[in-house]
Coordinates of C-alpha atoms in Angstrom, one line a residue:
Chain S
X604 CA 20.6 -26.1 -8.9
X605 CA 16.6 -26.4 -9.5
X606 CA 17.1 -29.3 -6.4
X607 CA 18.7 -27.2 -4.0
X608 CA 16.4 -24.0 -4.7
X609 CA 13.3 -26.8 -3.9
X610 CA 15.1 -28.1 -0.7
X611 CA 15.3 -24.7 0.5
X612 CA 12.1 -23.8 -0.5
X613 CA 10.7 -27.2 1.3
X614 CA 12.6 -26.2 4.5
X615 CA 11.6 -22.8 4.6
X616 CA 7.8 -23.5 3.7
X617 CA 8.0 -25.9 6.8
X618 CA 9.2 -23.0 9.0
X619 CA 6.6 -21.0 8.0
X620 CA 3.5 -23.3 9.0
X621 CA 4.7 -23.6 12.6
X622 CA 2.3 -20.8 13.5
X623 CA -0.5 -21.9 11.2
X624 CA -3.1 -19.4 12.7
X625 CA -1.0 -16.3 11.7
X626 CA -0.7 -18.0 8.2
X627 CA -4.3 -18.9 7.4
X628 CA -5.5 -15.0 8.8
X629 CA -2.8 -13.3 6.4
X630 CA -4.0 -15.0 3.4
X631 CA -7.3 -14.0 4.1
X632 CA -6.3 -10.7 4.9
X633 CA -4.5 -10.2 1.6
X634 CA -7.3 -11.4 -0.3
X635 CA -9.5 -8.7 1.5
X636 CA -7.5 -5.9 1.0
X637 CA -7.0 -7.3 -2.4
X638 CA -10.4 -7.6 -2.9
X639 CA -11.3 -4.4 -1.7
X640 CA -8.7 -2.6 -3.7
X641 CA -10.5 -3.9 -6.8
X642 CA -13.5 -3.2 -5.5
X643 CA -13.4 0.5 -5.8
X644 CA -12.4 1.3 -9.3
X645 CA -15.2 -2.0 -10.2
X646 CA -17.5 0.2 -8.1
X647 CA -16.7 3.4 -10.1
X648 CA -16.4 1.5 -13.4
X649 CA -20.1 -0.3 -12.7
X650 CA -21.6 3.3 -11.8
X651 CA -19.8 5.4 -14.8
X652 CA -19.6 2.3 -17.3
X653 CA -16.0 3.1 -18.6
X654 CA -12.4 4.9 -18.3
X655 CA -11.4 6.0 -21.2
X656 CA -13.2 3.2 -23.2
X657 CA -12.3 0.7 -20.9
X658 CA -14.6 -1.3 -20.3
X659 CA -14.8 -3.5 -16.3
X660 CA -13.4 -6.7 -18.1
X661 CA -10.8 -5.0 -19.5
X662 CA -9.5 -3.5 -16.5
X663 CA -9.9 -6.5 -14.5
X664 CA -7.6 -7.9 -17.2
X665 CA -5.2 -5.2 -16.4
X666 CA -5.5 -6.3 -12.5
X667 CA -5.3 -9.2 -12.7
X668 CA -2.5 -10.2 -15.2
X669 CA -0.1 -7.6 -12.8
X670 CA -1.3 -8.9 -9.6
X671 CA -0.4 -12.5 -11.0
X672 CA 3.1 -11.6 -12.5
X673 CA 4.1 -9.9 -8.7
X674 CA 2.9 -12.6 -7.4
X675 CA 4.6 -14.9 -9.3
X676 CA 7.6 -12.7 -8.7
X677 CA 7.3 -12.4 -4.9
X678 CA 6.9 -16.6 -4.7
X679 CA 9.3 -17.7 -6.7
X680 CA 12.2 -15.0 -5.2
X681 CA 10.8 -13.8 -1.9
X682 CA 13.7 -12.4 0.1
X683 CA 15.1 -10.3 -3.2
X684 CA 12.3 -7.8 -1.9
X685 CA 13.3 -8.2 1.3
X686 CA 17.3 -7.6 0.9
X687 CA 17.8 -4.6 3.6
X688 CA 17.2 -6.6 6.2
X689 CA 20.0 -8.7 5.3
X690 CA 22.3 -5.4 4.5
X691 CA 21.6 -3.6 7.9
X692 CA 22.5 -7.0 10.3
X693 CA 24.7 -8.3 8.1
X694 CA 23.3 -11.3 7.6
X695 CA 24.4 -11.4 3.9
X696 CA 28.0 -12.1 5.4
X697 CA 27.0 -15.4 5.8
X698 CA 25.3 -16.5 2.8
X699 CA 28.4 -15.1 1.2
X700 CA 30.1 -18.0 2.9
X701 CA 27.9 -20.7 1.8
X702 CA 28.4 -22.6 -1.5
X703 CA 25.4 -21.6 -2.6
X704 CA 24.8 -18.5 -5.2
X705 CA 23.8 -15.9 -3.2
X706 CA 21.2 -14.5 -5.4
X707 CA 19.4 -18.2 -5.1
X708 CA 20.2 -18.6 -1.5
X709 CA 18.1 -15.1 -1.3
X710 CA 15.1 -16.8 -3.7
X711 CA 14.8 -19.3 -1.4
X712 CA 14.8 -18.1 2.2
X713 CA 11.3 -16.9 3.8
X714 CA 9.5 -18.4 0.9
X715 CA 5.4 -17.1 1.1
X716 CA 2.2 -18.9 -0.6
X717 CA 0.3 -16.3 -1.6
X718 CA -2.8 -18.3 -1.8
X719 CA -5.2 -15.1 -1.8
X720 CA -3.3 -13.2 -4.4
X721 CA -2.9 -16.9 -6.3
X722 CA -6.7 -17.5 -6.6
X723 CA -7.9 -13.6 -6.7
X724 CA -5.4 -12.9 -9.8
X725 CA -6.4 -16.3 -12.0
X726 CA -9.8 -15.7 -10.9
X727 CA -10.1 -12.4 -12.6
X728 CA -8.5 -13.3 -15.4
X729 CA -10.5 -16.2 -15.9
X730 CA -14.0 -14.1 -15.5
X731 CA -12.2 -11.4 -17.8
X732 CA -10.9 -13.5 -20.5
X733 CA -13.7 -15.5 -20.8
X734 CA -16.3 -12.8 -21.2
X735 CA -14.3 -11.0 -23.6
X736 CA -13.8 -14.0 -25.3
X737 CA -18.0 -14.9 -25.0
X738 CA -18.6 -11.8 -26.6
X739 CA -16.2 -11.9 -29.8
X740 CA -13.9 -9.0 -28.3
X741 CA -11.2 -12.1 -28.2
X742 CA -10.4 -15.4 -29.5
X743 CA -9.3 -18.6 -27.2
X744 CA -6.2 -17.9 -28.0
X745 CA -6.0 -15.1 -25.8
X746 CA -5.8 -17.8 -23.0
X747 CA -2.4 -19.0 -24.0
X748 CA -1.3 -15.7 -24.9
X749 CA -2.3 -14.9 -21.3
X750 CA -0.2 -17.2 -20.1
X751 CA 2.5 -16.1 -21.8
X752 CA 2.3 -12.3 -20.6
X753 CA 1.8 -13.5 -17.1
X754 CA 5.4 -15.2 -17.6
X755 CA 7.5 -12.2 -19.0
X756 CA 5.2 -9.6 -16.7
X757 CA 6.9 -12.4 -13.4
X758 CA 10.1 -11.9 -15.0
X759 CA 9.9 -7.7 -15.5
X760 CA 8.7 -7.8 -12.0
X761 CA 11.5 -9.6 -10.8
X762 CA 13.9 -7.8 -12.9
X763 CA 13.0 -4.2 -11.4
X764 CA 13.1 -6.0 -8.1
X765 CA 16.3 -7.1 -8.7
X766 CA 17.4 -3.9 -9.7
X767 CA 16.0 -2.1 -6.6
X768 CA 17.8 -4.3 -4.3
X769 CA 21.3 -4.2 -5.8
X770 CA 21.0 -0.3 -4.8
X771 CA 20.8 -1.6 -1.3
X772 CA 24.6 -2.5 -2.0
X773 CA 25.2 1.1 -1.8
X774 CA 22.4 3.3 0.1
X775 CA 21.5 -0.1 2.7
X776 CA 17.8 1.3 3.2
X777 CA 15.7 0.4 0.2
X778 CA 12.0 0.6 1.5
X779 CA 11.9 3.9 0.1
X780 CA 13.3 3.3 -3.5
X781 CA 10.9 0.0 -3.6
X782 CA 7.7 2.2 -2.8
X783 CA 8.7 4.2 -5.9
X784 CA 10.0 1.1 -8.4
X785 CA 7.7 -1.6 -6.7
X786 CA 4.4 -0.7 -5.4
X787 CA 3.8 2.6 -7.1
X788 CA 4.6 1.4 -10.2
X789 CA 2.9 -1.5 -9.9
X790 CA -0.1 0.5 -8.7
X791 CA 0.2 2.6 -11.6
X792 CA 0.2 -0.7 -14.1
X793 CA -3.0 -1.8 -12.3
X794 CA -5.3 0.6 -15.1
X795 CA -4.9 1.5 -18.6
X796 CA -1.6 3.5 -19.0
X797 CA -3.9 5.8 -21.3
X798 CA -5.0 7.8 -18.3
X799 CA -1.5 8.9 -17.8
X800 CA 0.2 12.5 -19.0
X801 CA 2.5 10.9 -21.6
X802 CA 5.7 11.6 -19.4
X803 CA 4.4 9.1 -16.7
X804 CA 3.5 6.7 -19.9
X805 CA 6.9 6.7 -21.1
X806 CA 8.7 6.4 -17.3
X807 CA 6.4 3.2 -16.8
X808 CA 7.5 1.7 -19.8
X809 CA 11.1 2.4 -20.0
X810 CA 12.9 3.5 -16.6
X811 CA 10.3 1.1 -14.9
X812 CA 9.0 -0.9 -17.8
X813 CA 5.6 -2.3 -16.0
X814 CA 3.9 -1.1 -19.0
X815 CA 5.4 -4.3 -20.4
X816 CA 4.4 -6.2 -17.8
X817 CA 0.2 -5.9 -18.7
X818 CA -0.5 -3.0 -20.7
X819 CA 1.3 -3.2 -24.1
X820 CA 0.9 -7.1 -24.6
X821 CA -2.7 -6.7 -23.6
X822 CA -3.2 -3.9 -26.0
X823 CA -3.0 -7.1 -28.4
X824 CA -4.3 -10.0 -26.6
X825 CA -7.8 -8.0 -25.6
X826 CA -8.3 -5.0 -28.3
X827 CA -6.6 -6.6 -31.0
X828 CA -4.4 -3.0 -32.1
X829 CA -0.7 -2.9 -32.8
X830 CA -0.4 -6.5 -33.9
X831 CA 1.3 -9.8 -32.9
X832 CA 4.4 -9.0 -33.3
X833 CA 4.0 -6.6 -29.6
X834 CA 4.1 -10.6 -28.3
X835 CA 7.4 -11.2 -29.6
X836 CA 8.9 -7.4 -28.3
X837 CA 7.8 -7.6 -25.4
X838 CA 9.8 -11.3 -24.7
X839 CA 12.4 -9.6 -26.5
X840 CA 12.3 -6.6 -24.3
X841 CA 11.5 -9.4 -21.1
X842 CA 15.2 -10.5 -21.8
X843 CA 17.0 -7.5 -22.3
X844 CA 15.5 -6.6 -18.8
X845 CA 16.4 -9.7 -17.1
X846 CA 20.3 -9.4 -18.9
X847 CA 20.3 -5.9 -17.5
X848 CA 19.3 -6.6 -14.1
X849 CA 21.8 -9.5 -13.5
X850 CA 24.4 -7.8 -14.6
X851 CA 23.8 -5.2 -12.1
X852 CA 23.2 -7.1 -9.6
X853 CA 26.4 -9.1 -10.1
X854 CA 28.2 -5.5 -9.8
X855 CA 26.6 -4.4 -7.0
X856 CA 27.2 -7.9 -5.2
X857 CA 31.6 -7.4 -6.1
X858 CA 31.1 -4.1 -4.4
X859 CA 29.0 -5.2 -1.4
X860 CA 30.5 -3.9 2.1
X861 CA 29.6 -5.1 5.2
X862 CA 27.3 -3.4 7.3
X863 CA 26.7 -5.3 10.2
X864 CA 28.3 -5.5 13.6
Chain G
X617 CA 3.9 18.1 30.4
X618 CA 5.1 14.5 30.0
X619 CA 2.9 14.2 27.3
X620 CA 3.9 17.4 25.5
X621 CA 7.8 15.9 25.9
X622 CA 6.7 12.7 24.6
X623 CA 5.4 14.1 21.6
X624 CA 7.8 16.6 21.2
X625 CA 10.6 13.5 21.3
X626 CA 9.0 11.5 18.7
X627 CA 8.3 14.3 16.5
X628 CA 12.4 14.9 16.6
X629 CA 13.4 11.1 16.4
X630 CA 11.3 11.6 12.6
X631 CA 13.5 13.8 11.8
X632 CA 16.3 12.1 11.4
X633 CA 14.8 10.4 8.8
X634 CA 13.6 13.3 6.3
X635 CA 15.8 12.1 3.6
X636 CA 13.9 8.3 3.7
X637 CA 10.7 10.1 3.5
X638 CA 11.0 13.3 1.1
X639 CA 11.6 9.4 -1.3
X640 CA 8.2 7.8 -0.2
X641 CA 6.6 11.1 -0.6
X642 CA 7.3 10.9 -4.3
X643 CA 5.7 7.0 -4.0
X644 CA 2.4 8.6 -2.5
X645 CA 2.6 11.3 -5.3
X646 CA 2.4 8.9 -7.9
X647 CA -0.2 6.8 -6.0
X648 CA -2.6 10.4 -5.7
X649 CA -1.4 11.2 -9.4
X650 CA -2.9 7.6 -10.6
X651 CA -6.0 8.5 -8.7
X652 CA -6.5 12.0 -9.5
X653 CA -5.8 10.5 -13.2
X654 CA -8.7 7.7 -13.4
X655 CA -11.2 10.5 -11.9
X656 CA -9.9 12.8 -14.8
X657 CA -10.2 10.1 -17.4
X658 CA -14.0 9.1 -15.9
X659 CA -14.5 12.8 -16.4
X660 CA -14.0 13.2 -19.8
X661 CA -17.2 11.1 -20.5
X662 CA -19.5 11.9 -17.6
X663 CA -20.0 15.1 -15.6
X664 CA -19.5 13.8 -12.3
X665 CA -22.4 14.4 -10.1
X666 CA -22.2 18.0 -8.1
X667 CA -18.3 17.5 -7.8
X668 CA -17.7 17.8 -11.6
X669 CA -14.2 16.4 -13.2
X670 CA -12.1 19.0 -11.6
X671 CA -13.9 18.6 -8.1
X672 CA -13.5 15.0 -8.1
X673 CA -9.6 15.5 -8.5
X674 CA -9.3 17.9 -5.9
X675 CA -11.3 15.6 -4.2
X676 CA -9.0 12.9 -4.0
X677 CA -6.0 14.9 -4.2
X678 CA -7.2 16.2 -0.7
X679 CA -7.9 12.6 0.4
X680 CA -4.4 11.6 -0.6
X681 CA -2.5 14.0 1.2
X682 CA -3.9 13.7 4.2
X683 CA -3.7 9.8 4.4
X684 CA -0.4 10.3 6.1
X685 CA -2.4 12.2 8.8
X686 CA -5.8 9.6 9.5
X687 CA -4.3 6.3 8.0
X688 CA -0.8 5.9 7.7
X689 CA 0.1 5.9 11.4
X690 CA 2.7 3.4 13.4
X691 CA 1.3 0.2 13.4
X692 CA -1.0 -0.7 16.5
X693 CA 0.5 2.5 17.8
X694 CA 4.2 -0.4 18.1
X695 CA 2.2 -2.6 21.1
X696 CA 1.9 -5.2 18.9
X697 CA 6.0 -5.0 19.1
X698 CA 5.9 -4.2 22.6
X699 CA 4.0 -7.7 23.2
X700 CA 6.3 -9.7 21.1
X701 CA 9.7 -8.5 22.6
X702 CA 7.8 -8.3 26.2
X703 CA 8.6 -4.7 26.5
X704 CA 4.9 -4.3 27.3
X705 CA 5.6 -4.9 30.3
X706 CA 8.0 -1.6 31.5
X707 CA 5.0 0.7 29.7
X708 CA 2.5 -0.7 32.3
X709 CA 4.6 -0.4 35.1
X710 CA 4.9 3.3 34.4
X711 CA 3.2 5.8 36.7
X712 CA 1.4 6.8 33.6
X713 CA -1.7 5.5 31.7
X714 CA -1.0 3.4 28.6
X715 CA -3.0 4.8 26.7
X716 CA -1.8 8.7 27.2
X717 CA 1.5 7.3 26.8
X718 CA 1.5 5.8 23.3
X719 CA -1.6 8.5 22.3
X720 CA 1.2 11.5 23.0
X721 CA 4.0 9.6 20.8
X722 CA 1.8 9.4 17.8
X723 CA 0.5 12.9 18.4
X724 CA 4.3 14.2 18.0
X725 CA 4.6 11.3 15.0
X726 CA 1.6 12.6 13.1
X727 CA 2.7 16.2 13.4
X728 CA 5.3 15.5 11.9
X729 CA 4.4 13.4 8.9
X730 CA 1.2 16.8 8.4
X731 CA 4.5 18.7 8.2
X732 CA 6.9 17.2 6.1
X733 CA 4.5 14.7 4.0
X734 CA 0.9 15.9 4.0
X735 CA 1.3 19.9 3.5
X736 CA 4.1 19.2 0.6
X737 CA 1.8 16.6 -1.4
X738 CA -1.1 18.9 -1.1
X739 CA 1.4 21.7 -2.3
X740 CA 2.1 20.0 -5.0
X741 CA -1.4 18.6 -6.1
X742 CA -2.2 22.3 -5.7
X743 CA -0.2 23.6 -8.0
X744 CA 0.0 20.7 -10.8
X745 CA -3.5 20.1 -10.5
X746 CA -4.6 23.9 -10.0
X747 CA -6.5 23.0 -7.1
X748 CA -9.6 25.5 -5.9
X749 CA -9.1 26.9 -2.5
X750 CA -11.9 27.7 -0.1
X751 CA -12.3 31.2 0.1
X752 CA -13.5 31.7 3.6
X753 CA -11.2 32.2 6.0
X754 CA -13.6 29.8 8.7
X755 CA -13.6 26.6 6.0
X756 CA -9.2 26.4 7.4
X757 CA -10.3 26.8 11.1
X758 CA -13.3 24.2 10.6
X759 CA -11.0 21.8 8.5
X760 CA -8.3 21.9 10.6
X761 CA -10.6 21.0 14.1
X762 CA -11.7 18.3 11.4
X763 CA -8.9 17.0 11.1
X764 CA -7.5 16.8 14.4
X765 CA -10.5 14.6 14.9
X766 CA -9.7 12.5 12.3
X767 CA -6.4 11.8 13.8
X768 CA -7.7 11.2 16.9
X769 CA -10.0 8.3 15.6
X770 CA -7.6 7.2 13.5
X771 CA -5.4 6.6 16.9
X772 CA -7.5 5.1 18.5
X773 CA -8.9 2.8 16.3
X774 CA -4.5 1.7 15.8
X775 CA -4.8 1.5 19.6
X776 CA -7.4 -0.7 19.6
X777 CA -5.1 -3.1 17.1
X778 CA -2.0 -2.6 19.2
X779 CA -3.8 -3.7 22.2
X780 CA -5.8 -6.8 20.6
X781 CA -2.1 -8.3 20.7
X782 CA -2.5 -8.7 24.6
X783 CA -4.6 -11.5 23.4
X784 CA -3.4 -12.7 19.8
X785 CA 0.1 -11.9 20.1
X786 CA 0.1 -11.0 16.7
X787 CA -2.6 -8.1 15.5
X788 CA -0.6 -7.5 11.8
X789 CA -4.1 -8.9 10.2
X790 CA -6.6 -6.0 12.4
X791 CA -4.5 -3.2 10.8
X792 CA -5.1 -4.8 7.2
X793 CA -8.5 -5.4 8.0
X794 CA -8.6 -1.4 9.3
X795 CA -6.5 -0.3 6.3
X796 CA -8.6 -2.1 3.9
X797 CA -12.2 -0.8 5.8
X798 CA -10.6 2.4 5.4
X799 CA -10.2 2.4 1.7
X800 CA -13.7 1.6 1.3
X801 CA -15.9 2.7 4.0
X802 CA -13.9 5.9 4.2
X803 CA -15.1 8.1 0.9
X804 CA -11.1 8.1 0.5
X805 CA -12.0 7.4 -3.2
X806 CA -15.7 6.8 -3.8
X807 CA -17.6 9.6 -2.4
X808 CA -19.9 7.8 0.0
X809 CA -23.1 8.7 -1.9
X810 CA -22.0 7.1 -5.1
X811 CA -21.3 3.4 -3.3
X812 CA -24.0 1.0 -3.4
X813 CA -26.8 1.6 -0.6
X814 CA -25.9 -1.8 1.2
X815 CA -22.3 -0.2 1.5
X816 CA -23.4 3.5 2.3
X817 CA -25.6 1.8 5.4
X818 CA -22.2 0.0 6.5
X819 CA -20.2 2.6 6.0
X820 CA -22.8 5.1 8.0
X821 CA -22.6 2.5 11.4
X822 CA -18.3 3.0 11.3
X823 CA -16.8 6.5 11.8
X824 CA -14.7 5.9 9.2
X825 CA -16.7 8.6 7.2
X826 CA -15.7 10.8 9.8
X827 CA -12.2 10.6 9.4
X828 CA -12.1 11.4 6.0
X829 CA -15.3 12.2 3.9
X830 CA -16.7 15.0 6.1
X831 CA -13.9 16.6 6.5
X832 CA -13.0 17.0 2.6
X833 CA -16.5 17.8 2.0
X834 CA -15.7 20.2 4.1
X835 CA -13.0 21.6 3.0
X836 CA -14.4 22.2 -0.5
X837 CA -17.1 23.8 1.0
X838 CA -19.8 21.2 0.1
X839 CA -20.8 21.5 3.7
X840 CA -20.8 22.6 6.9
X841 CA -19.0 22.2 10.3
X842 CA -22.3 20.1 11.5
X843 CA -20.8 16.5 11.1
X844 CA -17.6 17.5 13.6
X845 CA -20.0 17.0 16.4
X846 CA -20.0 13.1 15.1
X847 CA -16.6 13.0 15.3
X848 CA -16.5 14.7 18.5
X849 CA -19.3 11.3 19.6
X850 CA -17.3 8.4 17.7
X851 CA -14.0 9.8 19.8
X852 CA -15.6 9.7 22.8
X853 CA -17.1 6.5 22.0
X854 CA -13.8 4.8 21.0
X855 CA -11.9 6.6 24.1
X856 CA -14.2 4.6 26.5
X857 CA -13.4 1.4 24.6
X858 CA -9.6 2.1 24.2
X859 CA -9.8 2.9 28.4
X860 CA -11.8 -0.2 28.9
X861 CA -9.5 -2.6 26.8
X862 CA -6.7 -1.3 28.8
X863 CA -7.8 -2.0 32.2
X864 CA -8.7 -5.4 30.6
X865 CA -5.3 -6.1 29.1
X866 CA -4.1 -5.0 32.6
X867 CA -5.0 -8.6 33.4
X868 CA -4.3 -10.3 30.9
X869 CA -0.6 -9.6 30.6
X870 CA 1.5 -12.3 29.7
X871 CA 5.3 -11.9 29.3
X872 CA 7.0 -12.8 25.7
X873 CA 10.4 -12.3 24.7
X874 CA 13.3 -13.4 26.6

């Protein structure tokens, strides 16, 4: 399976570079807009020193550990998110037909490097972690531990991704549903949940659990509260996400109607 | 006339799709809620300059509701698309100018998303945020002529993009590299006196604090009318260029698409 999903991937990266020009100015787009988006709470944060004792680092933290998990996300599974294309031609007819899963057939078609995102995400968390860790906030063991939330936040990601798309299988037009469950979320999960009315606290870490994605674990790994058993919930709650998703997804699929002409 | 009908026909075509968009509304929401929310949280530690916590939300709650008005318009104004497919072509052979052409469909796409995106969010960020309201009756007239100028830029600068495609074919990048400008240069959420003063002298050579940081000053009656006449300039300004790049794409067309 892992040899067919990196044939595809190989084939579809190689489709990809023929216009090479469009490729190299989107990455460095993203990273600017990327880049810029940052910029203006690290602006705010450098002027007011602090939201809600937050401190720069931490936030960056924040950033960059949810920017790395979507990105790890959007790599690894690129056309999930991009599903209602597939619904309103009817392309998903034929993929039905191939003896590939069609869930992997999805992962691996139109797969994106995204080399900005890559490198802006590890390089905030590696300026973050290792001032934190240079001024006793942390220990090195945050790194690992880094690693590890990165990992379950790729797999949260993916799961509410999932999750979005299989309502496609019903309502066709998704863009909608994904501003709300993808990028708003997400947007939402890019500062300390803190700031938040605790209704909006509880939505982002239960009906869209991002809050699991960044800001529980790192309630451990960078401020040292709740404990280390938050680590073991949130794989815990990772799995059950994951469990849920696919078996949604695998309903949605048996009761997928053609849409196309 | 034509122009009027134009309009008139893309403002109706939108509304076929209020369902899709009452749904990104409530994405937007969330995005002005999360904004409004880390001004609110700065707040509780600092007073905020002349705005003051509760001025800084209605700040941005302002800014966000009328992003659908000065930044969130069609992409390159759709020549980018017309280039690609080669439809280009048919909209230069018109009897009409390009330019008034796609100008007069985003006029009828913009009033459209000020009605059924822009005026809801602000309704809403009114009343869950208890927004102030100015209290004379000129600040509306004044804000509104500010804002019609805002959208203006704010076409033109997308018809610049669209028409860059003449000559790249593909001018996705410009409107990331406007989008992201935008954010920053715009006071959408800094105001423009609180960015670094490298930034504040960049951001004073664009007119992108004349699309939106004049006009929300404005509106909160932190000043006056004065800075529409720089709008009134920078649309004049980018008019000329938008005219000139037309009769320059005029020779440069190339058919794509089959």
């Amino acid at each position: 399976m892992l040899r067919m999903y990196r044939m595809l991937v190989i084939a579809s990266f190689r489709s990809r570079m023929q216009h090479p020009f469009n490729f190299v100015f989107g990455t460095l787009m993203a990273a600017v807009v990327n880049v810029v988006e940052f910029s203006l709470i690290a602006v705010v944060l450098s002027r007011f020193g602090s939201v809600q004792g937050w401190s720069t680092y931490e936030v960056a933290y924040l950033y960059g550990a949810i920017l790395l998990s979507k990105t790890l996300y959007r790599t690894v599974a690129s056309d999930v998110h991009h599903l209602e294309k597939y619904l309103v031609s009817g392309d998903l007819d034929q993929m039905l037909t191939r003896p590939v899963p069609v869930l992997l057939a999805l992962m691996a078609q139109n797969v994106t490097i995204y080399v900005a995102e890559f490198l802006q995400s590890a390089v905030m968390l590696a300026i973050s972690l290792s001032v934190l860790i240079g001024s006793g906030q942390t220990s090195w063991l945050a790194v690992p531990q880094t690693l590890f939330v990165v990992l379950c936040g790729a797999i949260i990601c993916f799961a509410i991704g999932l999750a979005t798309a299989t309502a496609g299988f019903w309502i066709t037009r998704i863009r909608e549903l994904q501003v709300i469950t993808e990028d708003s979320a997400r947007f939402a999960a890019q500062y300390p949940l803190s700031l938040y009315p605790k209704w909006l606290r509880y939505v982002l870490c239960t009906a869209i659990p991002v809050g699991f994605a960044n800001y529980i674990p790192s309630l451990y790994v960078v401020r040292g509260e709740l404990g280390g058993w938050i680590l073991a919930a949130t794989a815990l709650f990772t799995a059950g996400c994951l469990a849920l998703s696919m078996r949604f997804w695998r309903f949605g699929l048996s009761r997928y109607q053609s849409a196309g002409s | 006339m034509l122009f009027a009908v134009l309009a008139r026909k893309s403002f109706k075509r939108n509304l076929q799709y209020r369902m899709a968009h009452l749904l990104q509304n409530i994405g937007s929401l969330v995005f002005g809620f999360v904004y409004a929310s880390i001004w609110a949280g700065i707040g509780a530690a600092s007073p905020l300059g002349s705005y003051g916590p509760q001025g800084m939300v209605a700040y941005v709650a302002f800014n966000q509701s009328v992003l659908h008005i000065v930044l969130f318009l069609t992409n390159g104004l759709g020549l980018e698309q017309s280039v690609r497919t080669g439809h280009i072509s048919l909209e230069l052979m018109r009897p009409t100018p390009l330019f008034y052409q796609t100008v007069s469909r985003e006029v009828g796409n913009i009033a459209y998303q000020a009605l059924y995106k822009s005026v809801p969010l602000f309704i809403f960020y009114f009343l869950f945020f208890r927004l102030p309201l100015p209290s004379h009756p000129a600040v509306y007239g004044w804000t509104a002529l500010s804002l019609l100028c805002s959208a203006y830029l704010a076409i033109c600068l997308q018809y610049l993009i669209g028409i860059a495609a003449l000559w790249t074919t593909e001018s996705r990048w410009l409107f990331w590299v406007n989008y992201a400008c935008h954010l920053l240069l715009s006071g959408f959420f800094i105001p423009l006196e609180w960015l670094p003063g490298w930034l504040r002298h960049v951001s004073a050579a664009t007119p992108y604090p004349f699309i939106q940081y004049h006009t929300t000053r404005l509106f909160m009656g932190l000043e006056g009318p004065q800075p529409i006449i720089g709008s009134a300039l920078w649309g004049a300004l980018l008019t000329a260029l938008c005219l000139g790049a037309t009769r320059l794409a005029r020779r440069k067309l190339e058919i794509q698409g089959g």
